[in-house]
Amino acid sequence: RAFCARWSLHYSHTVIQDLMEFAFEYRSKLGDDFVRLQRIAMISSGLRNVFEVTQSGNSIWFCRNASFDIDNEFGKLIEEFVEGKMESELPDLCAIANASTEKIVDLLIQDRSTTEPFELHPKARHRIKRSLGFELEHLKAAFGWLSRFSDIEKPAAQQQCIAILENLLLGLLRPLGGLDEAVRDSRDDDDDGDDDRFYCHPREIGNWLFNLLAACIPSLEKSDQRQKLWKPILSLGLDRFHWTESFLSSWFQHGLAVAGKEDNFFAEWQAMMNFAWENSNWLTTKARNNESHSSLFLGLMGYNRFGPYILQEERFTPYITKLEDQYVRWASRWLPDPEVVQGFAVLLAWRSFSGLRRKGFQLIAESVPEFHERHWRDHYHIDSALLNLLELDWRENNRALIQDSTARGHFTTILKALTDRQIPRALELQDQVVRTTR
């Protein structure tokens, strides 16, 4: 037991990861001790944070080193574990983070006050309070076994994992605060010297957790369990654009990759869409960012600028076709926004969106009269996106288009917007249409 406790506190993340992977394999034999090892990991992540901030030069915090005996604190954890006095429940990670940042402030003030009256600078205090409050890589190593969530079959064990994931998520989001903090963090002219972009981008640790969440959510059979793991993120909306976007990217890459859980994925995806419509910060925000307000909804509707595009696979066609009302509502709200025109055209060219193609052509065609010169800037690539869609549709459905005057009208309206700009590919496609319909 002593060896296990020491290894769970090791300074090598690889050692911690190997230990916890081994403990996961033998979790049925370890019983509550498996939970106690996780407890050690969480508590020690806060202690490590105190040590790193108060003992590592502190150029970030503009404060000199303070006295903190981390070995003594680790010794107490080992003793509790070995003697069986440790609780078999996980602590609240937010509480650990708050205690860690409070300890840092107290230590820095205490250390300086021994020689002279001292008050920590308000900006330093503010930055410490808003720091994560725990050691990220330590937790990533200790809870890497969560990637094997699909191997857990017992409902009670699954519920414990859900609680862990929710705990980790709330701990990660804690420093972000609310709208006021989001607005402050987004200001380019902020003069507090805080160039830590964590508040704007989740970085690797956030992406790691988002990938875990995305893979776990479809595996859960109860919607209330699933929503616990995505609502805190989607609640950020445009206030924390890149955080929300990062989760959506993970959702479509890792959520769709869970075999046999397509029904759960699409049910929860639709719940996410409904949730977004009900939250005003998905439509507008006071926080600044370099993205248009339509970009986030575009990502929610399945368009991912960075790929891979699992959603385009033909096997998902029946599911997406059932979402027609959602896409009509979205397109009606945002068209003719150039990003939405381009993104919608890309989606409609995917095999999985073939059931929405005719309706999509109608919606885009109806927005064409509102196109302006800015729509054709190279930044948006609308011409290539629309031409790819038109060429694909003509190649696959030219007979149906010839027979259906309404569908042909939508097709030619979009094509005319392109030929009016004398785009060679559009003129060539127009010649093909004319030759075929003579």
Coordinates of C-alpha atoms in Angstrom, one line a residue:
R1 CA 0.0 0.0 0.0
A2 CA 2.8 2.4 0.8
F3 CA 4.5 1.7 -2.6
C4 CA 1.2 2.4 -4.4
A5 CA 0.6 5.6 -2.5
R6 CA 4.2 6.8 -3.3
W7 CA 3.9 5.9 -7.0
S8 CA 0.6 7.9 -7.2
L9 CA 2.6 10.9 -6.0
H10 CA 5.5 10.4 -8.3
Y11 CA 7.0 13.3 -10.2
S12 CA 7.0 11.2 -13.4
H13 CA 3.6 11.4 -15.1
T14 CA 4.4 8.1 -16.9
V15 CA 4.7 6.3 -13.6
I16 CA 1.4 7.7 -12.4
Q17 CA -0.3 6.8 -15.6
D18 CA 1.0 3.2 -15.5
L19 CA 0.0 2.8 -11.9
M20 CA -3.6 4.0 -12.5
E21 CA -3.9 1.9 -15.7
F22 CA -2.9 -1.1 -13.6
A23 CA -5.3 -0.1 -10.9
F24 CA -8.1 0.2 -13.4
E25 CA -7.4 -3.4 -14.6
Y26 CA -7.7 -4.7 -11.0
R27 CA -10.4 -2.2 -9.8
S28 CA -12.7 -5.1 -8.7
K29 CA -10.0 -6.4 -6.4
L30 CA -8.9 -3.0 -5.2
G31 CA -12.4 -1.9 -4.3
D32 CA -12.5 1.4 -2.5
D33 CA -8.7 1.6 -2.7
F34 CA -9.0 2.4 -6.4
V35 CA -11.1 5.5 -5.5
R36 CA -8.7 6.4 -2.8
L37 CA -5.8 6.4 -5.3
Q38 CA -7.9 8.8 -7.4
R39 CA -8.5 10.9 -4.3
I40 CA -4.7 11.1 -3.7
A41 CA -4.3 12.2 -7.4
M42 CA -6.8 15.1 -7.1
I43 CA -5.6 16.4 -3.7
S44 CA -1.9 16.2 -4.7
S45 CA -2.7 18.0 -8.0
G46 CA -3.6 21.0 -5.8
L47 CA -0.6 20.6 -3.6
R48 CA 1.7 20.4 -6.7
N49 CA 0.2 23.7 -7.9
V50 CA 1.0 25.4 -4.7
F51 CA 4.6 24.1 -4.8
E52 CA 5.1 25.1 -8.5
V53 CA 3.8 28.6 -7.9
T54 CA 5.6 29.3 -4.7
Q55 CA 8.9 27.5 -5.3
S56 CA 9.7 27.8 -9.0
G57 CA 11.1 31.4 -9.3
N58 CA 7.7 33.0 -9.6
S59 CA 8.6 35.3 -12.4
I60 CA 5.0 34.8 -13.6
W61 CA 3.6 36.1 -10.3
F62 CA 6.2 38.8 -9.6
C63 CA 6.7 37.3 -6.1
R64 CA 9.7 35.6 -4.6
N65 CA 9.6 32.0 -3.3
A66 CA 7.6 31.2 -0.2
S67 CA 8.1 28.3 2.3
F68 CA 6.0 25.2 1.4
D69 CA 7.0 21.7 2.5
I70 CA 5.3 19.5 -0.2
D71 CA 7.1 16.4 1.1
N72 CA 5.4 16.7 4.4
E73 CA 2.0 17.1 2.8
F74 CA 2.6 14.1 0.6
G75 CA 3.7 12.1 3.7
K76 CA 0.3 12.8 5.3
L77 CA -1.5 11.5 2.3
I78 CA 0.6 8.3 2.3
E79 CA 0.0 7.8 6.0
E80 CA -3.8 8.2 5.6
F81 CA -3.8 5.7 2.7
V82 CA -1.6 3.1 4.4
E83 CA -3.5 3.2 7.7
G84 CA -6.9 3.0 6.0
K85 CA -8.0 6.4 7.3
M86 CA -8.5 8.0 3.9
E87 CA -12.1 8.6 2.7
S88 CA -13.3 6.6 -0.3
E89 CA -14.9 9.6 -2.0
L90 CA -13.5 12.0 -4.5
P91 CA -13.1 15.6 -3.4
D92 CA -14.6 18.5 -5.3
L93 CA -11.9 19.7 -7.8
C94 CA -13.2 23.3 -7.7
A95 CA -12.8 23.3 -3.9
I96 CA -9.2 21.9 -4.3
A97 CA -8.4 24.7 -6.8
N98 CA -9.9 27.4 -4.5
A99 CA -7.9 26.0 -1.5
S100 CA -4.8 25.9 -3.6
T101 CA -5.0 29.5 -4.8
E102 CA -5.9 30.7 -1.3
K103 CA -2.9 28.9 0.1
I104 CA -0.6 30.5 -2.5
V105 CA -1.8 34.0 -1.6
D106 CA -1.5 33.2 2.2
L107 CA 2.1 31.9 1.8
L108 CA 3.3 34.8 -0.3
I109 CA 1.8 37.3 2.1
Q110 CA 3.1 35.4 5.1
D111 CA 6.6 35.0 3.7
R112 CA 7.0 38.7 2.9
S113 CA 5.3 39.9 6.1
T114 CA 8.1 38.4 8.3
T115 CA 10.5 41.1 7.3
E116 CA 8.2 44.1 6.5
P117 CA 4.5 44.9 6.2
F118 CA 3.3 43.5 2.9
E119 CA 0.1 43.4 0.9
L120 CA 0.0 41.3 -2.3
H121 CA -0.5 43.4 -5.4
P122 CA -4.2 43.3 -6.4
K123 CA -3.3 42.2 -10.0
A124 CA -1.1 39.4 -8.7
R125 CA -3.8 38.3 -6.3
H126 CA -6.4 38.4 -9.1
R127 CA -4.3 36.3 -11.4
I128 CA -3.5 33.7 -8.7
K129 CA -7.2 33.4 -7.8
R130 CA -8.1 32.9 -11.5
S131 CA -5.4 30.3 -12.1
L132 CA -6.4 26.7 -12.6
G133 CA -5.4 25.8 -9.0
F134 CA -4.3 22.2 -9.9
E135 CA -1.5 20.6 -11.9
L136 CA -3.0 19.6 -15.3
E137 CA -0.6 17.0 -16.5
H138 CA -0.8 15.2 -13.2
L139 CA -4.6 14.8 -13.5
K140 CA -4.3 13.8 -17.2
A141 CA -1.9 11.0 -16.2
A142 CA -4.0 9.9 -13.2
F143 CA -7.3 9.8 -15.1
G144 CA -6.1 8.6 -18.5
W145 CA -7.9 5.3 -17.9
L146 CA -11.2 7.1 -18.4
S147 CA -10.6 6.7 -22.2
R148 CA -11.6 3.0 -21.5
F149 CA -15.1 4.0 -20.4
S150 CA -16.6 1.6 -22.9
D151 CA -15.0 -1.3 -20.9
I152 CA -17.0 -0.4 -17.8
E153 CA -20.3 -2.4 -17.7
K154 CA -21.6 -2.0 -14.2
P155 CA -24.1 0.9 -13.9
A156 CA -22.7 2.0 -10.5
A157 CA -19.1 2.1 -11.9
Q158 CA -20.4 4.1 -14.9
Q159 CA -22.1 6.5 -12.6
Q160 CA -18.8 7.0 -10.7
C161 CA -17.0 7.8 -14.0
I162 CA -19.7 10.3 -15.0
A163 CA -19.2 12.0 -11.6
I164 CA -15.4 12.1 -12.2
L165 CA -15.8 13.6 -15.7
E166 CA -18.2 16.2 -14.4
N167 CA -15.8 17.0 -11.6
L168 CA -12.9 17.4 -14.0
L169 CA -15.0 19.5 -16.3
L170 CA -16.2 22.0 -13.7
G171 CA -12.7 22.3 -12.3
L172 CA -11.4 23.1 -15.8
L173 CA -14.1 25.7 -16.4
R174 CA -13.8 27.3 -12.9
P175 CA -11.3 30.0 -13.8
L176 CA -13.3 31.3 -16.8
G177 CA -15.9 32.9 -14.6
G178 CA -19.0 34.6 -16.2
L179 CA -19.7 37.2 -18.9
D180 CA -17.8 40.0 -17.1
E181 CA -14.6 37.9 -17.1
A182 CA -15.2 36.9 -20.7
V183 CA -15.5 40.5 -21.8
R184 CA -12.4 41.5 -19.9
D185 CA -10.4 38.6 -21.3
S186 CA -11.4 39.5 -24.8
R187 CA -10.2 43.1 -24.7
D188 CA -7.1 43.7 -26.8
D189 CA -6.2 46.7 -24.7
D190 CA -6.3 45.0 -21.4
D191 CA -3.3 46.3 -19.5
D192 CA -3.0 43.8 -16.7
G193 CA -0.1 42.1 -18.3
D194 CA -2.0 38.8 -18.6
D195 CA -0.8 37.3 -21.8
D196 CA -1.9 33.8 -20.8
R197 CA -4.3 32.7 -23.6
F198 CA -5.8 29.9 -21.5
Y199 CA -8.9 32.0 -21.0
C200 CA -9.4 32.3 -24.7
H201 CA -8.3 28.8 -25.8
P202 CA -8.6 25.5 -23.9
R203 CA -5.2 24.3 -25.1
E204 CA -4.1 20.7 -25.0
I205 CA -5.5 19.7 -21.6
G206 CA -9.0 21.1 -22.5
N207 CA -8.9 19.2 -25.8
W208 CA -7.9 16.0 -23.9
L209 CA -10.9 16.3 -21.6
F210 CA -13.3 17.3 -24.4
N211 CA -12.2 14.3 -26.4
L212 CA -13.0 12.1 -23.4
L213 CA -16.4 13.7 -22.9
A214 CA -17.3 13.4 -26.6
A215 CA -16.5 9.7 -26.6
C216 CA -18.4 9.0 -23.3
I217 CA -21.6 10.9 -24.0
P218 CA -23.0 8.7 -26.7
S219 CA -22.2 5.6 -24.6
L220 CA -24.7 6.8 -21.9
E221 CA -28.3 5.7 -22.2
K222 CA -29.9 8.3 -20.1
S223 CA -30.2 11.8 -21.6
D224 CA -29.9 13.6 -18.2
Q225 CA -26.5 11.9 -17.7
R226 CA -25.3 12.9 -21.1
Q227 CA -26.4 16.5 -20.7
K228 CA -24.4 16.9 -17.5
L229 CA -21.2 16.5 -19.6
W230 CA -22.0 19.0 -22.4
K231 CA -24.3 21.7 -21.0
P232 CA -21.5 23.5 -18.9
I233 CA -19.5 23.8 -22.1
L234 CA -22.3 24.8 -24.5
S235 CA -23.5 27.3 -21.9
L236 CA -20.4 29.4 -22.7
G237 CA -21.7 30.0 -26.2
L238 CA -20.1 33.0 -28.0
D239 CA -18.8 34.3 -24.7
R240 CA -16.0 31.8 -24.9
F241 CA -16.1 31.1 -28.6
H242 CA -13.0 28.9 -28.9
W243 CA -13.9 26.8 -25.9
T244 CA -17.3 26.0 -27.3
E245 CA -15.9 25.4 -30.8
S246 CA -13.2 23.1 -29.5
F247 CA -15.8 20.9 -27.8
L248 CA -17.9 20.8 -31.0
S249 CA -14.8 19.7 -33.0
S250 CA -14.2 16.9 -30.5
W251 CA -18.0 16.0 -30.5
F252 CA -18.1 15.3 -34.2
Q253 CA -14.7 13.5 -34.3
H254 CA -14.9 11.3 -31.2
G255 CA -18.6 11.1 -30.6
L256 CA -19.5 9.8 -34.0
A257 CA -16.6 7.3 -33.7
V258 CA -18.4 5.4 -30.9
A259 CA -19.7 2.3 -32.7
G260 CA -23.3 1.3 -32.2
K261 CA -24.3 4.5 -30.4
E262 CA -25.5 6.5 -33.4
D263 CA -29.1 6.8 -32.0
N264 CA -27.7 8.4 -28.8
F265 CA -25.4 10.7 -30.7
F266 CA -28.0 12.2 -33.0
A267 CA -30.6 12.4 -30.1
E268 CA -28.1 14.4 -28.1
W269 CA -26.9 16.5 -31.0
Q270 CA -30.5 17.6 -31.6
A271 CA -30.8 18.4 -27.9
M272 CA -27.6 20.6 -28.2
M273 CA -29.2 22.4 -31.1
N274 CA -32.4 23.1 -29.1
F275 CA -30.2 24.2 -26.2
A276 CA -28.3 26.7 -28.4
W277 CA -31.5 28.3 -29.7
E278 CA -32.7 28.8 -26.1
N279 CA -29.5 30.6 -25.0
S280 CA -29.1 34.2 -26.2
N281 CA -25.3 34.0 -25.9
W282 CA -25.3 31.7 -29.0
L283 CA -26.7 34.6 -31.1
T284 CA -24.8 37.6 -29.7
T285 CA -22.2 38.5 -27.0
K286 CA -20.4 41.5 -25.6
A287 CA -17.1 39.6 -25.6
R288 CA -14.8 40.2 -28.5
N289 CA -13.4 37.6 -30.9
N290 CA -12.2 37.4 -34.4
E291 CA -15.1 35.2 -35.6
S292 CA -18.5 36.2 -36.8
H293 CA -21.5 35.3 -34.6
S294 CA -22.7 32.9 -37.2
S295 CA -19.5 30.8 -37.1
L296 CA -20.4 29.0 -33.8
F297 CA -23.8 27.9 -35.0
L298 CA -22.2 26.7 -38.3
G299 CA -19.9 24.4 -36.2
L300 CA -22.9 23.2 -34.3
M301 CA -24.6 22.2 -37.5
G302 CA -21.8 19.9 -38.4
Y303 CA -19.3 22.1 -40.4
N304 CA -15.8 21.6 -39.1
R305 CA -13.1 23.6 -40.7
F306 CA -10.3 21.3 -39.5
G307 CA -11.8 17.8 -40.1
P308 CA -11.9 14.8 -40.2
Y309 CA -15.4 14.8 -41.7
I310 CA -16.9 11.6 -40.3
L311 CA -20.3 13.1 -40.5
Q312 CA -20.2 13.0 -44.3
E313 CA -20.4 9.2 -44.4
E314 CA -23.5 8.0 -46.2
R315 CA -24.6 5.8 -43.3
F316 CA -25.7 8.9 -41.5
T317 CA -28.1 10.1 -44.2
P318 CA -31.4 8.9 -42.4
Y319 CA -30.4 10.6 -39.2
I320 CA -29.6 13.9 -40.9
T321 CA -32.6 13.9 -43.1
K322 CA -34.8 13.9 -39.9
L323 CA -33.1 17.1 -38.8
E324 CA -34.5 19.1 -41.7
D325 CA -36.5 21.4 -39.5
Q326 CA -33.3 22.3 -37.6
Y327 CA -31.5 23.2 -40.8
V328 CA -34.4 25.2 -42.1
R329 CA -34.5 27.2 -38.9
W330 CA -30.7 27.7 -38.9
A331 CA -30.5 28.7 -42.6
S332 CA -33.5 31.1 -42.2
R333 CA -31.8 32.8 -39.3
W334 CA -28.3 33.2 -40.8
L335 CA -28.5 33.2 -44.6
P336 CA -27.2 35.0 -46.6
D337 CA -24.2 35.3 -44.3
P338 CA -21.3 34.4 -46.6
E339 CA -19.8 32.0 -44.1
V340 CA -23.1 30.2 -43.8
V341 CA -23.6 30.1 -47.6
Q342 CA -20.2 28.5 -48.0
G343 CA -20.5 26.1 -45.1
F344 CA -24.1 25.0 -46.1
A345 CA -22.9 24.4 -49.6
V346 CA -20.1 22.2 -48.3
L347 CA -22.5 20.2 -46.1
L348 CA -25.0 19.7 -48.9
A349 CA -22.3 18.2 -51.1
W350 CA -21.7 15.5 -48.5
R351 CA -23.4 12.1 -49.1
S352 CA -25.0 12.2 -45.7
F353 CA -26.9 15.4 -46.5
S354 CA -28.4 14.2 -49.8
G355 CA -31.8 14.0 -48.2
L356 CA -31.6 17.8 -47.4
R357 CA -30.2 18.8 -50.8
R358 CA -33.3 20.0 -52.5
K359 CA -34.4 22.0 -49.5
G360 CA -30.9 23.4 -49.2
F361 CA -30.9 24.5 -52.8
Q362 CA -34.2 26.3 -52.2
L363 CA -32.9 28.1 -49.1
I364 CA -29.7 29.2 -50.8
A365 CA -31.5 30.2 -54.0
E366 CA -33.9 32.4 -52.0
S367 CA -31.0 34.2 -50.4
V368 CA -29.2 34.9 -53.7
P369 CA -30.9 38.3 -54.3
E370 CA -29.3 39.5 -51.0
F371 CA -25.7 38.6 -52.1
H372 CA -23.4 41.6 -52.1
E373 CA -19.9 42.1 -53.3
R374 CA -18.4 41.0 -50.0
H375 CA -19.8 37.5 -50.6
W376 CA -17.4 37.0 -53.4
R377 CA -14.2 37.9 -51.5
D378 CA -11.5 35.2 -51.6
H379 CA -11.8 34.8 -47.8
Y380 CA -15.1 33.0 -48.1
H381 CA -14.6 30.8 -51.2
I382 CA -18.3 30.8 -51.9
D383 CA -17.8 30.4 -55.6
S384 CA -15.8 27.1 -55.3
A385 CA -18.2 25.8 -52.6
L386 CA -21.3 26.5 -54.7
L387 CA -19.8 25.2 -57.9
N388 CA -18.7 22.0 -56.2
L389 CA -22.3 21.5 -55.1
L390 CA -23.8 22.4 -58.4
E391 CA -21.5 20.2 -60.4
L392 CA -22.2 17.3 -58.1
D393 CA -25.9 17.7 -58.2
W394 CA -26.0 18.0 -62.0
R395 CA -23.8 15.0 -62.4
E396 CA -26.0 12.8 -60.1
N397 CA -29.5 14.3 -60.6
N398 CA -29.6 16.0 -64.1
R399 CA -32.6 13.9 -65.2
A400 CA -34.6 14.8 -62.1
L401 CA -33.7 18.4 -62.5
I402 CA -34.8 18.5 -66.1
Q403 CA -38.2 17.0 -65.1
D404 CA -38.7 19.1 -62.0
S405 CA -39.1 22.7 -62.9
T406 CA -39.1 23.9 -59.3
A407 CA -35.8 22.2 -58.5
R408 CA -34.3 23.3 -61.8
G409 CA -35.3 26.9 -61.0
H410 CA -33.4 26.8 -57.7
F411 CA -30.4 25.3 -59.4
T412 CA -30.3 27.8 -62.2
T413 CA -30.8 30.8 -59.8
I414 CA -27.6 29.8 -58.0
L415 CA -25.8 29.1 -61.2
K416 CA -26.8 32.5 -62.7
A417 CA -25.3 34.2 -59.7
L418 CA -22.0 32.6 -60.6
T419 CA -22.2 33.1 -64.4
D420 CA -22.9 36.7 -63.9
R421 CA -19.5 37.0 -62.5
Q422 CA -18.0 35.3 -65.5
I423 CA -16.5 32.5 -63.5
P424 CA -15.1 30.0 -66.1
R425 CA -16.3 26.8 -64.3
A426 CA -19.8 28.3 -64.0
L427 CA -19.9 29.2 -67.7
E428 CA -18.8 25.7 -68.6
L429 CA -21.4 24.1 -66.3
Q430 CA -24.0 26.4 -67.9
D431 CA -23.0 25.1 -71.4
Q432 CA -23.5 21.5 -70.1
V433 CA -27.0 22.4 -68.8
V434 CA -28.0 24.1 -72.1
R435 CA -26.8 21.3 -74.2
T436 CA -28.6 18.7 -72.2
T437 CA -31.9 20.5 -71.9
R438 CA -32.2 21.3 -75.7

